[in-house]
Coordinates of C-alpha atoms and ligand atoms in Angstrom, one line a residue:
M1 CA -17.4 -49.2 34.9
E2 CA -16.3 -46.9 32.0
V3 CA -15.9 -49.7 29.4
L4 CA -19.2 -51.6 30.7
Q5 CA -21.3 -48.2 29.5
T6 CA -19.8 -47.8 26.3
V7 CA -20.8 -51.5 25.5
F8 CA -24.4 -50.8 26.7
M9 CA -24.6 -47.4 24.9
K10 CA -23.0 -49.3 21.8
F11 CA -26.0 -51.7 21.6
S12 CA -28.8 -49.4 23.0
H13 CA -28.1 -47.7 19.9
I14 CA -27.9 -50.4 17.6
E15 CA -31.5 -51.7 19.2
R16 CA -32.5 -47.8 18.7
T17 CA -31.7 -47.8 15.1
F18 CA -33.4 -51.3 14.4
K19 CA -36.2 -50.2 16.1
M20 CA -36.3 -46.9 13.8
F21 CA -35.8 -49.6 11.1
F22 CA -39.2 -51.8 11.6
D23 CA -41.2 -48.7 12.6
L24 CA -40.5 -47.1 9.4
N25 CA -40.3 -49.9 7.0
K26 CA -41.7 -53.5 8.4
I27 CA -39.0 -55.3 6.2
T28 CA -35.8 -56.7 6.9
S29 CA -33.0 -58.3 5.1
C30 CA -29.9 -60.0 6.1
L31 CA -27.6 -57.3 4.4
L32 CA -29.4 -54.5 5.6
I33 CA -29.0 -55.7 9.6
G34 CA -25.3 -55.9 8.1
A35 CA -25.0 -52.6 6.8
I36 CA -27.0 -51.4 10.4
L37 CA -24.6 -53.5 12.5
L38 CA -21.4 -51.6 10.9
F39 CA -23.2 -48.4 11.1
G40 CA -23.4 -49.0 14.6
V41 CA -20.0 -49.9 15.4
F42 CA -18.9 -46.9 13.0
T43 CA -21.0 -44.4 15.1
E44 CA -18.6 -46.1 18.2
A45 CA -15.9 -45.4 16.8
E46 CA -16.2 -41.9 15.8
G47 CA -16.9 -40.9 19.3
R48 CA -13.8 -42.6 20.2
E49 CA -11.6 -40.7 18.2
S50 CA -13.1 -37.2 18.8
R51 CA -12.4 -37.8 22.6
A52 CA -9.0 -38.5 22.1
Q53 CA -8.5 -35.7 20.0
S54 CA -9.6 -33.0 22.8
V55 CA -7.9 -29.8 22.6
E56 CA -5.8 -31.0 25.7
G57 CA -4.8 -34.2 24.1
L58 CA -4.0 -32.4 20.5
Y59 CA -1.9 -30.0 22.5
Q60 CA 0.3 -32.6 24.4
K61 CA 0.6 -34.5 21.2
A62 CA 2.3 -31.3 19.9
Q63 CA 4.4 -30.4 23.0
K64 CA 5.7 -33.8 22.6
S65 CA 7.1 -33.9 19.6
Y66 CA 8.5 -30.5 20.3
Y67 CA 10.5 -32.0 23.1
S68 CA 11.4 -34.8 20.8
L69 CA 12.8 -32.3 18.2
K70 CA 14.6 -30.3 20.7
S71 CA 16.6 -32.8 22.2
S72 CA 17.9 -34.5 18.7
R73 CA 20.4 -32.6 16.8
K74 CA 20.1 -35.0 14.4
K75 CA 16.3 -34.4 14.0
Q76 CA 16.3 -30.4 14.0
A77 CA 19.1 -31.3 10.9
Y78 CA 16.0 -32.0 8.9
R79 CA 13.2 -29.8 7.7
H80 CA 10.3 -32.3 7.7
H81 CA 10.9 -32.6 11.7
W82 CA 10.2 -29.2 12.4
M83 CA 7.3 -29.1 10.1
A84 CA 5.5 -32.1 11.9
T85 CA 5.9 -30.4 15.0
I86 CA 4.4 -27.2 13.5
N87 CA 1.8 -28.9 11.7
K88 CA 0.6 -30.3 15.2
F89 CA 0.7 -26.8 16.9
V90 CA -1.3 -25.8 14.1
A91 CA -4.1 -28.3 14.6
V92 CA -4.3 -27.1 18.0
Y93 CA -5.3 -23.6 16.7
E94 CA -7.2 -24.8 13.6
N95 CA -9.5 -27.1 15.7
Y96 CA -9.9 -25.1 18.7
P97 CA -9.1 -21.3 17.7
S98 CA -10.6 -20.0 20.7
S99 CA -9.2 -22.3 23.4
S100 CA -5.9 -20.6 25.5
Y101 CA -3.9 -23.8 24.4
A102 CA -4.8 -21.6 20.9
Y103 CA -3.1 -18.9 22.1
K104 CA 0.3 -21.3 23.5
A105 CA -0.1 -23.2 20.2
L106 CA 0.7 -20.3 17.8
F107 CA 3.1 -18.6 20.0
N108 CA 5.1 -22.1 19.6
V109 CA 4.1 -22.1 16.1
A110 CA 6.2 -19.0 15.6
R111 CA 9.1 -19.5 17.8
L112 CA 10.0 -22.7 15.6
Y113 CA 9.6 -20.7 12.6
H114 CA 12.0 -18.6 14.2
Q115 CA 14.5 -21.1 15.4
L116 CA 14.0 -22.6 12.3
H117 CA 15.6 -19.6 10.5
G118 CA 18.4 -19.9 12.6
V119 CA 19.0 -23.0 11.7
A120 CA 18.2 -23.1 7.9
K121 CA 18.4 -18.8 6.8
N122 CA 15.8 -19.1 4.9
S123 CA 14.1 -15.7 5.0
N124 CA 10.4 -17.6 4.4
D125 CA 10.8 -18.7 7.7
Q126 CA 11.4 -15.8 9.2
E127 CA 8.4 -14.1 7.5
R128 CA 6.6 -17.2 9.2
A129 CA 7.9 -16.1 12.3
L130 CA 6.5 -12.7 11.8
H131 CA 3.2 -13.5 10.8
F132 CA 2.5 -15.7 13.7
Y133 CA 3.9 -13.7 16.1
Y134 CA 1.7 -10.8 14.9
K135 CA -1.2 -13.4 15.1
V136 CA -0.6 -13.8 18.7
I137 CA -0.7 -10.5 19.5
S138 CA -3.6 -9.5 17.2
E139 CA -6.1 -12.0 17.3
F140 CA -6.0 -12.9 21.2
K141 CA -6.4 -10.9 24.3
A142 CA -2.9 -9.8 26.3
G143 CA -1.4 -12.8 28.0
R144 CA 1.7 -13.6 29.4
L145 CA 3.1 -14.6 26.1
T146 CA 1.8 -11.2 24.1
D147 CA 4.8 -9.4 25.1
D148 CA 6.8 -11.9 24.3
S149 CA 5.8 -11.9 20.7
L150 CA 6.2 -8.4 20.6
F151 CA 10.1 -8.5 21.8
Y152 CA 10.6 -11.2 19.1
Q153 CA 9.0 -9.3 16.5
G154 CA 10.6 -6.3 17.3
K155 CA 13.6 -8.2 17.3
I156 CA 13.0 -9.7 13.7
N157 CA 12.5 -6.5 12.7
F158 CA 15.8 -4.7 14.0
D159 CA 17.7 -7.8 12.2
R160 CA 16.0 -6.8 9.1
K161 CA 16.7 -3.5 9.6
N162 CA 13.4 -2.1 10.0
Y163 CA 14.1 0.1 12.3
S164 CA 11.0 2.2 12.9
E165 CA 8.6 -1.4 12.9
A166 CA 11.1 -2.2 15.9
L167 CA 10.9 0.5 17.6
G168 CA 6.8 0.3 17.7
S169 CA 7.2 -3.5 19.1
F170 CA 10.1 -2.4 22.1
E171 CA 7.7 1.0 22.7
N172 CA 4.4 -1.4 23.0
I173 CA 6.1 -3.5 25.5
L174 CA 7.2 -0.4 27.6
Q175 CA 3.8 0.9 27.3
N176 CA 1.7 -2.1 27.9
F177 CA 3.6 -4.4 29.6
P178 CA 5.7 -2.6 32.1
R179 CA 5.5 -5.2 34.8
G180 CA 6.7 -8.0 32.1
D181 CA 9.4 -9.8 32.5
Q182 CA 10.7 -8.7 28.5
V183 CA 11.1 -4.9 29.7
A184 CA 14.6 -5.1 30.5
K185 CA 15.5 -6.2 27.0
A186 CA 12.7 -4.0 25.5
K187 CA 14.6 -1.0 27.2
K188 CA 18.1 -2.1 25.2
F189 CA 17.1 -3.0 22.4
K190 CA 15.2 0.5 22.0
Q191 CA 18.2 2.3 23.0
A192 CA 20.1 0.3 20.3
T193 CA 17.2 1.1 17.5
A194 CA 16.6 5.0 18.5
P195 CA 19.5 6.1 16.7
F196 CA 18.2 4.9 13.1
V197 CA 15.1 6.6 13.6
K198 CA 14.6 10.0 12.7
T199 CA 11.9 11.4 15.7
K200 CA 10.0 13.3 12.8
V201 CA 9.3 10.3 11.1
V202 CA 8.1 8.2 14.1
K203 CA 6.0 11.1 15.1
S204 CA 4.2 11.8 11.6
K205 CA 3.7 8.2 11.4
A206 CA 2.3 7.9 14.7
I207 CA -0.3 10.8 13.6
A208 CA -1.4 9.8 10.4
K209 CA -1.8 6.5 12.6
A210 CA -4.5 8.3 14.6
R211 CA -5.8 10.2 12.0
A212 CA -6.7 6.8 10.0
V213 CA -8.0 5.2 13.0
S214 CA -10.2 8.0 13.9
G215 CA -10.7 10.5 10.9
K216 CA -9.6 13.3 13.7
A217 CA -6.9 13.6 15.5
A218 CA -7.8 15.2 18.8
P219 CA -9.7 12.7 20.8
V220 CA -13.2 12.9 21.6
L221 CA -15.2 12.6 24.9
L222 CA -16.9 9.7 26.2
G223 CA -19.9 11.0 28.2
R224 CA -22.4 9.0 28.9
I225 CA -23.6 5.4 29.5
D226 CA -27.5 4.4 29.7
Y227 CA -28.9 0.9 29.7
N228 CA -32.4 0.2 29.3
Q229 CA -33.5 -3.3 30.1
K230 CA -36.5 -5.5 29.1
P231 CA -37.6 -8.5 29.6
D232 CA -35.9 -10.4 26.7
S233 CA -33.2 -7.6 25.9
T234 CA -30.9 -5.4 27.5
Q235 CA -29.6 -2.2 25.2
V236 CA -26.7 -0.2 26.1
V237 CA -26.4 3.1 24.6
I238 CA -22.9 5.3 24.5
H239 CA -22.6 8.5 23.6
T240 CA -19.3 9.9 22.3
G241 CA -19.3 14.3 21.2
G242 CA -18.6 12.6 17.4
R243 CA -18.4 9.6 15.5
A244 CA -15.8 7.0 17.4
K245 CA -14.2 4.1 15.4
I246 CA -15.0 0.7 17.2
T247 CA -13.2 -2.6 17.6
H248 CA -14.7 -5.4 19.6
N249 CA -14.5 -8.6 20.6
R250 CA -16.3 -11.9 22.5
L251 CA -14.4 -13.7 25.2
R252 CA -14.9 -16.4 27.4
N253 CA -14.7 -17.4 31.5
P254 CA -16.6 -15.2 31.9
D255 CA -18.2 -14.7 28.5
R256 CA -18.1 -10.8 27.6
V257 CA -18.2 -8.8 25.0
Y258 CA -15.6 -5.8 25.1
I259 CA -15.8 -2.7 22.5
N260 CA -13.2 -0.1 22.1
F261 CA -13.8 3.3 21.7
L262 CA -10.4 4.4 19.3
N263 CA -9.5 7.9 19.8
T264 CA -11.8 8.5 22.7
R265 CA -11.0 9.9 26.6
L266 CA -13.5 8.8 29.4
D267 CA -15.4 11.7 31.3
D268 CA -14.9 11.4 35.0
G269 CA -18.3 11.7 35.6
V270 CA -19.2 8.4 34.1
K271 CA -20.0 5.3 36.7
K272 CA -17.1 3.1 36.1
D273 CA -18.8 -0.2 37.5
I274 CA -22.3 -1.4 37.1
H275 CA -23.9 -4.8 38.7
V276 CA -26.5 -5.0 36.6
G277 CA -27.8 -8.4 37.5
G278 CA -30.2 -9.0 34.7
D279 CA -31.1 -11.8 32.9
T280 CA -29.2 -10.3 29.3
L281 CA -26.4 -8.2 31.0
E282 CA -24.9 -8.9 34.2
R283 CA -22.1 -6.2 34.9
L284 CA -21.3 -3.4 33.1
R285 CA -18.0 -2.1 33.2
I286 CA -15.7 0.2 31.5
S287 CA -12.2 2.1 31.7
Q288 CA -9.3 4.1 29.8
F289 CA -7.8 1.4 28.5
D290 CA -4.8 3.2 27.2
K291 CA -4.5 7.0 26.7
T292 CA -6.5 7.4 23.7
T293 CA -9.0 4.2 24.0
S294 CA -11.9 3.7 26.3
R295 CA -12.8 -0.2 26.8
L296 CA -16.1 -1.0 27.6
V297 CA -16.9 -4.7 28.7
L298 CA -20.3 -6.3 29.3
E299 CA -20.0 -9.3 31.1
V300 CA -23.6 -11.6 29.1
P301 CA -24.5 -15.0 30.0
K302 CA -23.0 -17.3 27.8
E303 CA -26.1 -17.5 25.1
I304 CA -26.9 -13.7 24.5
K305 CA -26.6 -12.4 21.1
T306 CA -25.2 -9.0 20.6
V307 CA -25.8 -6.7 17.8
I308 CA -24.2 -3.7 17.7
S309 CA -24.7 -0.6 15.6
Q310 CA -23.8 3.4 15.4
K311 CA -24.8 6.6 13.8
G312 CA -22.9 9.5 14.5
G313 CA -22.1 10.3 18.2
V314 CA -24.2 7.4 19.6
T315 CA -23.3 3.7 19.8
V316 CA -25.6 1.1 20.4
V317 CA -25.5 -2.3 22.0
D318 CA -28.0 -4.5 21.7
L319 CA -27.9 -7.9 24.5
I320 CA -30.8 -10.4 23.0
A321 CA -32.2 -13.4 24.9
P322 CA -32.4 -16.6 22.6
K323 CA -36.3 -17.0 22.4
K324 CA -37.7 -19.2 24.2
Q325 CA -39.3 -21.8 21.8
P326 CA -39.2 -25.5 21.6
V327 CA -36.0 -26.7 19.5
I328 CA -37.5 -27.0 16.0
T329 CA -36.2 -29.1 13.5
A330 CA -34.2 -27.4 10.2
K331 CA -36.5 -28.5 7.6
K332 CA -39.8 -26.1 9.3
T333 CA -36.6 -23.8 9.9
A334 CA -35.7 -23.7 6.7
K335 CA -39.3 -22.6 5.4
K336 CA -39.4 -19.7 7.9
E337 CA -36.6 -18.7 6.3
I338 CA -37.8 -18.3 3.2
A339 CA -40.8 -16.7 4.1
V340 CA -40.0 -13.9 6.7
K341 CA -37.8 -11.1 5.5
P342 CA -34.4 -10.6 6.7
E343 CA -35.2 -7.1 8.2
K344 CA -38.6 -8.8 9.9
A345 CA -36.4 -11.9 11.1
R346 CA -35.4 -9.9 13.9
F347 CA -36.6 -9.9 17.4
I348 CA -35.5 -6.6 18.8
S349 CA -37.9 -3.8 20.0
R350 CA -36.2 -0.8 20.1
S351 CA -37.5 2.5 22.3
K352 CA -38.9 4.7 19.4
K353 CA -36.5 7.3 20.3
A354 CA -33.2 5.0 19.9
R355 CA -35.1 3.6 16.1
A356 CA -35.0 6.9 15.2
V357 CA -31.2 7.4 15.3
V358 CA -29.8 4.0 14.7
K359 CA -29.3 2.2 11.6
P360 CA -30.3 -1.1 11.5
V361 CA -27.7 -3.9 12.4
P362 CA -24.6 -3.1 10.5
V363 CA -22.4 -5.1 13.1
S364 CA -23.0 -8.1 15.0
I365 CA -21.0 -10.7 17.5
S366 CA -22.8 -14.4 17.0
P367 CA -21.7 -16.0 20.4
G368 CA -21.9 -19.3 18.4
T369 CA -24.9 -20.4 20.1
K370 CA -26.3 -24.0 19.3
R371 CA -29.9 -23.4 20.2
V372 CA -31.9 -22.6 17.4
V373 CA -33.4 -19.1 17.1
R374 CA -34.4 -17.4 13.8
R375 CA -31.3 -15.9 12.2
E376 CA -30.5 -12.9 11.0
A377 CA -29.8 -11.7 7.2
S378 CA -26.7 -13.3 6.3
L379 CA -23.5 -10.8 6.5
I380 CA -21.6 -11.0 3.6
V381 CA -18.3 -9.0 3.9
V382 CA -16.8 -7.2 0.6
D383 CA -13.2 -6.8 0.0
P384 CA -12.0 -4.2 -2.7
G385 CA -8.5 -4.6 -3.3
H386 CA -5.6 -3.1 -2.5
G387 CA -6.1 1.1 -1.4
G388 CA -3.9 3.9 -0.1
K389 CA 0.1 3.4 -0.9
D390 CA -1.4 0.2 -2.6
N391 CA -2.4 1.0 -6.3
G392 CA -2.4 -2.7 -7.2
A393 CA -2.4 -3.2 -10.9
T394 CA -2.0 0.1 -13.2
S395 CA -3.4 0.5 -17.2
K396 CA -1.2 2.2 -19.7
R397 CA -3.6 5.0 -19.4
G398 CA -3.1 5.9 -15.8
L399 CA -6.4 3.6 -14.6
L400 CA -5.8 2.1 -11.1
E401 CA -7.2 -1.0 -9.9
K402 CA -7.8 0.0 -6.8
E403 CA -10.1 2.4 -8.1
V404 CA -12.0 0.4 -10.0
N405 CA -12.3 -2.5 -7.1
L406 CA -13.8 0.2 -4.9
K407 CA -16.1 1.3 -7.2
I408 CA -17.4 -2.2 -7.9
S409 CA -17.3 -3.2 -4.3
K410 CA -19.2 0.0 -3.3
R411 CA -22.4 -1.1 -6.3
L412 CA -22.0 -4.9 -4.7
K413 CA -22.9 -3.6 -1.6
K414 CA -25.9 -1.7 -2.4
I415 CA -27.3 -4.6 -5.1
L416 CA -26.7 -7.3 -2.0
E417 CA -28.6 -4.8 0.5
S418 CA -31.6 -4.2 -1.6
R419 CA -32.4 -6.5 -4.0
Y420 CA -31.4 -9.7 -2.0
G421 CA -31.2 -8.3 1.5
Y422 CA -28.1 -9.1 2.8
R423 CA -26.1 -7.2 5.4
V424 CA -22.5 -6.1 4.1
I425 CA -19.6 -4.5 5.4
L426 CA -16.8 -3.3 3.4
T427 CA -13.4 -3.6 4.3
R428 CA -12.9 -0.3 3.0
T429 CA -15.1 2.5 2.0
D430 CA -12.5 5.0 0.4
D431 CA -9.1 5.3 -0.7
T432 CA -7.4 3.8 2.7
F433 CA -4.4 1.1 3.1
I434 CA -5.7 -1.9 5.1
P435 CA -3.0 -4.7 5.9
L436 CA -4.2 -7.8 3.9
E437 CA -4.7 -9.8 7.6
G438 CA -7.0 -7.0 8.5
R439 CA -9.3 -7.7 6.0
G440 CA -10.1 -11.0 6.9
G441 CA -9.6 -10.3 10.3
M442 CA -12.7 -7.7 10.0
A443 CA -14.8 -11.0 8.3
N444 CA -13.8 -13.0 11.2
E445 CA -14.7 -10.4 14.0
N446 CA -18.0 -10.2 12.6
S447 CA -18.8 -13.6 12.2
A448 CA -19.3 -13.2 8.2
D449 CA -20.7 -15.7 6.6
L450 CA -19.2 -14.8 3.2
F451 CA -15.8 -13.1 2.4
V452 CA -15.8 -11.8 -1.5
S453 CA -12.7 -10.3 -2.7
V454 CA -12.9 -8.1 -6.0
H455 CA -10.0 -7.2 -7.9
V456 CA -8.9 -6.1 -11.3
N457 CA -6.5 -8.7 -13.2
A458 CA -2.8 -7.6 -15.0
A459 CA -0.5 -9.4 -17.4
K460 CA 2.6 -8.8 -19.5
R461 CA 1.1 -10.3 -22.3
L462 CA -1.2 -7.5 -23.4
S463 CA -4.2 -9.3 -25.5
A464 CA -4.7 -11.4 -22.0
H465 CA -8.2 -10.8 -21.0
G466 CA -11.5 -12.8 -19.3
I467 CA -13.0 -13.5 -16.0
E468 CA -11.8 -15.7 -13.6
T469 CA -12.5 -16.6 -9.9
Y470 CA -10.1 -17.7 -7.4
Y471 CA -10.4 -19.9 -4.0
L472 CA -7.6 -20.2 -1.5
G473 CA -5.2 -23.6 -2.6
N474 CA -2.0 -24.4 -4.5
A475 CA -1.9 -22.8 -7.9
N476 CA -2.0 -25.0 -10.7
S477 CA -0.5 -23.1 -13.3
E478 CA 1.9 -20.8 -13.5
Q479 CA -0.5 -17.6 -13.9
A480 CA -2.3 -18.9 -11.4
Q481 CA 0.6 -18.8 -9.0
E482 CA 1.7 -15.2 -11.0
T483 CA -1.7 -13.8 -10.3
A484 CA -1.3 -14.8 -6.4
E485 CA 2.1 -13.3 -6.1
R486 CA 0.9 -10.1 -7.5
E487 CA -2.1 -9.6 -5.3
N488 CA -0.3 -10.9 -2.0
G489 CA 1.8 -7.8 -3.1
E490 CA 5.4 -6.6 -1.7
L491 CA 4.2 -6.9 1.9
V492 CA 4.0 -10.5 1.9
H493 CA 5.6 -12.4 -0.8
S494 CA 3.0 -15.3 -0.9
V495 CA 1.2 -18.2 1.4
K496 CA 3.8 -20.8 1.0
D497 CA 2.7 -24.0 -0.9
N498 CA 3.1 -25.7 2.9
Q499 CA 1.0 -23.5 4.9
V500 CA -1.8 -23.7 2.2
Q501 CA -1.2 -27.5 3.0
Q502 CA -1.7 -27.2 6.7
I503 CA -5.0 -25.4 5.7
L504 CA -6.4 -27.5 3.6
A505 CA -5.2 -30.4 5.9
S506 CA -7.5 -29.3 8.8
L507 CA -11.2 -30.7 9.0
I508 CA -12.9 -27.4 9.4
S509 CA -11.0 -26.1 6.7
T510 CA -12.0 -28.6 4.4
T511 CA -15.6 -27.6 4.6
K512 CA -14.6 -24.0 3.9
I513 CA -12.4 -24.7 0.9
N514 CA -15.6 -26.8 -0.7
D515 CA -17.8 -24.1 -0.1
S516 CA -15.4 -21.6 -1.3
A517 CA -15.2 -23.5 -4.6
I518 CA -18.5 -23.6 -4.9
L519 CA -19.4 -20.2 -4.1
A520 CA -16.6 -19.5 -7.0
G521 CA -18.4 -21.6 -9.2
H522 CA -21.6 -19.5 -8.9
V523 CA -20.3 -16.6 -9.4
Q524 CA -17.7 -17.6 -11.8
E525 CA -20.8 -18.8 -14.1
R526 CA -23.0 -16.2 -13.3
L527 CA -20.4 -13.3 -14.2
H528 CA -19.6 -14.6 -17.5
S529 CA -22.8 -15.6 -18.4
S530 CA -24.1 -12.1 -17.9
I531 CA -21.7 -10.4 -19.4
K532 CA -21.8 -12.1 -22.6
K533 CA -24.9 -11.7 -23.1
K534 CA -24.0 -7.9 -23.9
Y535 CA -20.5 -7.7 -24.7
S536 CA -18.4 -9.6 -27.4
S537 CA -15.0 -11.3 -27.0
V538 CA -15.7 -12.3 -23.0
K539 CA -13.5 -15.1 -22.0
N540 CA -14.5 -17.3 -19.4
L541 CA -11.0 -18.0 -17.7
G542 CA -12.8 -20.4 -14.8
V543 CA -12.7 -21.1 -11.3
K544 CA -8.7 -21.6 -10.0
E545 CA -6.7 -22.1 -6.8
G546 CA -4.1 -20.0 -5.7
P547 CA -1.9 -19.0 -2.5
F548 CA -3.8 -15.5 -2.0
F549 CA -3.1 -14.2 1.2
V550 CA -5.9 -12.3 1.8
L551 CA -8.2 -15.9 1.5
H552 CA -6.1 -17.7 4.2
D553 CA -7.3 -16.3 7.5
T554 CA -10.9 -15.8 6.8
N555 CA -13.2 -18.7 8.7
M556 CA -16.1 -19.0 6.0
P557 CA -16.2 -19.5 2.3
S558 CA -14.1 -17.3 0.5
I559 CA -13.3 -16.3 -3.1
L560 CA -11.0 -13.1 -5.3
V561 CA -13.0 -12.4 -8.0
E562 CA -10.7 -11.2 -11.2
V563 CA -13.4 -9.2 -13.6
G564 CA -11.2 -8.4 -16.0
F565 CA -7.8 -7.3 -17.5
I566 CA -6.7 -3.6 -16.5
T567 CA -3.7 -4.5 -19.1
N568 CA -6.0 -5.1 -21.8
S569 CA -7.1 -2.4 -23.9
R570 CA -10.7 -3.2 -24.5
E571 CA -11.2 -4.5 -21.3
E572 CA -9.6 -1.6 -19.8
N573 CA -12.5 1.0 -21.7
R574 CA -15.1 -1.5 -20.2
L575 CA -13.9 -1.0 -16.7
R576 CA -14.0 2.9 -17.1
K577 CA -17.8 2.7 -18.1
S578 CA -20.0 3.1 -15.0
A579 CA -22.9 0.5 -17.1
Y580 CA -20.0 -2.5 -17.5
L581 CA -19.4 -1.9 -13.5
D582 CA -23.3 -2.0 -12.6
R583 CA -23.2 -5.1 -14.4
L584 CA -20.0 -7.0 -13.1
A585 CA -21.6 -5.9 -9.8
A586 CA -25.2 -7.1 -10.1
S587 CA -23.7 -10.7 -11.8
I588 CA -21.3 -11.1 -8.9
A589 CA -24.0 -10.0 -6.3
R590 CA -26.4 -12.9 -8.2
G591 CA -23.8 -15.6 -8.4
I592 CA -23.5 -15.1 -4.1
H593 CA -27.5 -15.0 -3.8
E594 CA -27.5 -18.7 -6.1
F595 CA -24.9 -20.2 -3.8
K596 CA -26.9 -18.4 -0.2
K597 CA -30.1 -20.2 -2.4
D598 CA -28.6 -23.2 -2.8
R599 CA -27.3 -24.1 0.6
G600 CA -30.1 -22.9 2.2
P601 CA -29.8 -21.6 6.2
T602 CA -27.2 -22.8 8.2
I603 CA -28.0 -24.1 11.7
Ligands
LIG1 ZN1 -5.3 -7.1 -7.3

């Protein structure tokens, strides 16, 4: 039955193609018929291929490979067998990143690297194991493998004598997974770790962390939640006794958005569970998630779009239904997009009161709906490299890369917003340390369209100068490798070649890499040509590939710009001047805009 249907579909497809062809052209030739037949057959073959690559299918393949590796000592003796299995699990994650299989697959990747380290004693494998355990813990909602990942993370840190990190993992298990199967082991290891960690150090670190998260030590009160239903939207307003830092995510089954209010205490008077039952909000729940975090969960229909904005102690969540309009073609939409200014393209109607206090759309979560709706202005995440304890490169006269990066990035944000109407998020707005994973994570969480990391170069050879722009790939030169290693810093050694290979090999990422290369081209060209107009001896070092860690986690086109050499006295002098930084920022912005214009709106 299934076979028959397939055959029927195949022929009806060819027939349709024929009909279209005749309608359009009223002519034919043998050659063209051949081409059409071929086209029909290929379409069918592609369909079969994608069915075979279902998430279950991919996962089963990986699992089979895993069992075959586990049962053969001979296979275990060769690294490439391990890598083949790892790559199969990575493919599950890369192709279906939000499925429950991705969670299991990533855990298996971490386990495999962990076990491979046990066999081969290569510390890079241990590093990768840590990286993937971290991803399991940080990218997915807590599940039955999260406490296992925490334990192994702690165990690796224990083995590496990073006792305070290890203690953190074990304590996390005891606090957050008290009924899990890792508790006994975590207790034992916590006891073994404690003598190595001075209590004072841990305490001050914990306080510093709490400060970094909230900006204040004392938790603020989350005292009131209001919601206001309109025909096509619902607005939820959360009042906190001061600005509360938030993190948020969108989850499936059931479809819901959660928002964590960090360093807050939930007032007893707030109603904890409300069945709203509307078209744009079904249910609203809030709870004290842990000692210092209140978590708001909004259960929403699948296609609802979420826009979160904050001003002072007021957080506003707009839940918006897609506009009811006939699906229009990409071409028509493209015209509309150009005609309508980004701010006006939004279709939120807020109450006057809310409009008075709330800044427009700094953060949004896209539900990935397939329906054609008018889009908001593109969101660009600008990442000022380094910060806090990580100075980046330093000049002989004491100019710090992290400061230059921040100055350029702030200017870049202003220009992108005011001149081109984009929305922009900075990964840091002051001199704070943010781990590399956190930077890409921020872009992913907000479904950013582009990610641009801003850096200043350095070299042992003091005469080295010029501008270069990178995207993720294997380094083609020693210099590119050195630059990547320096930017990856001490914390992460490097994205290893095979990890880059895995990323380059996946279907989804191929698009990302191609677009990144094009974006890098626009920015590099614009930077070079515009700086050259005003300044002498500006060297175009071109677009390059490099294994930059900060670029490897992002889901969107991502580049890293090296605007000049801090170690070259002429370029250092320029980097100290406001006018030069302005020009750099304006050129990067223009390059970004040219890339976006070239692409047109993506639907
Ligand atoms: Zn840097």
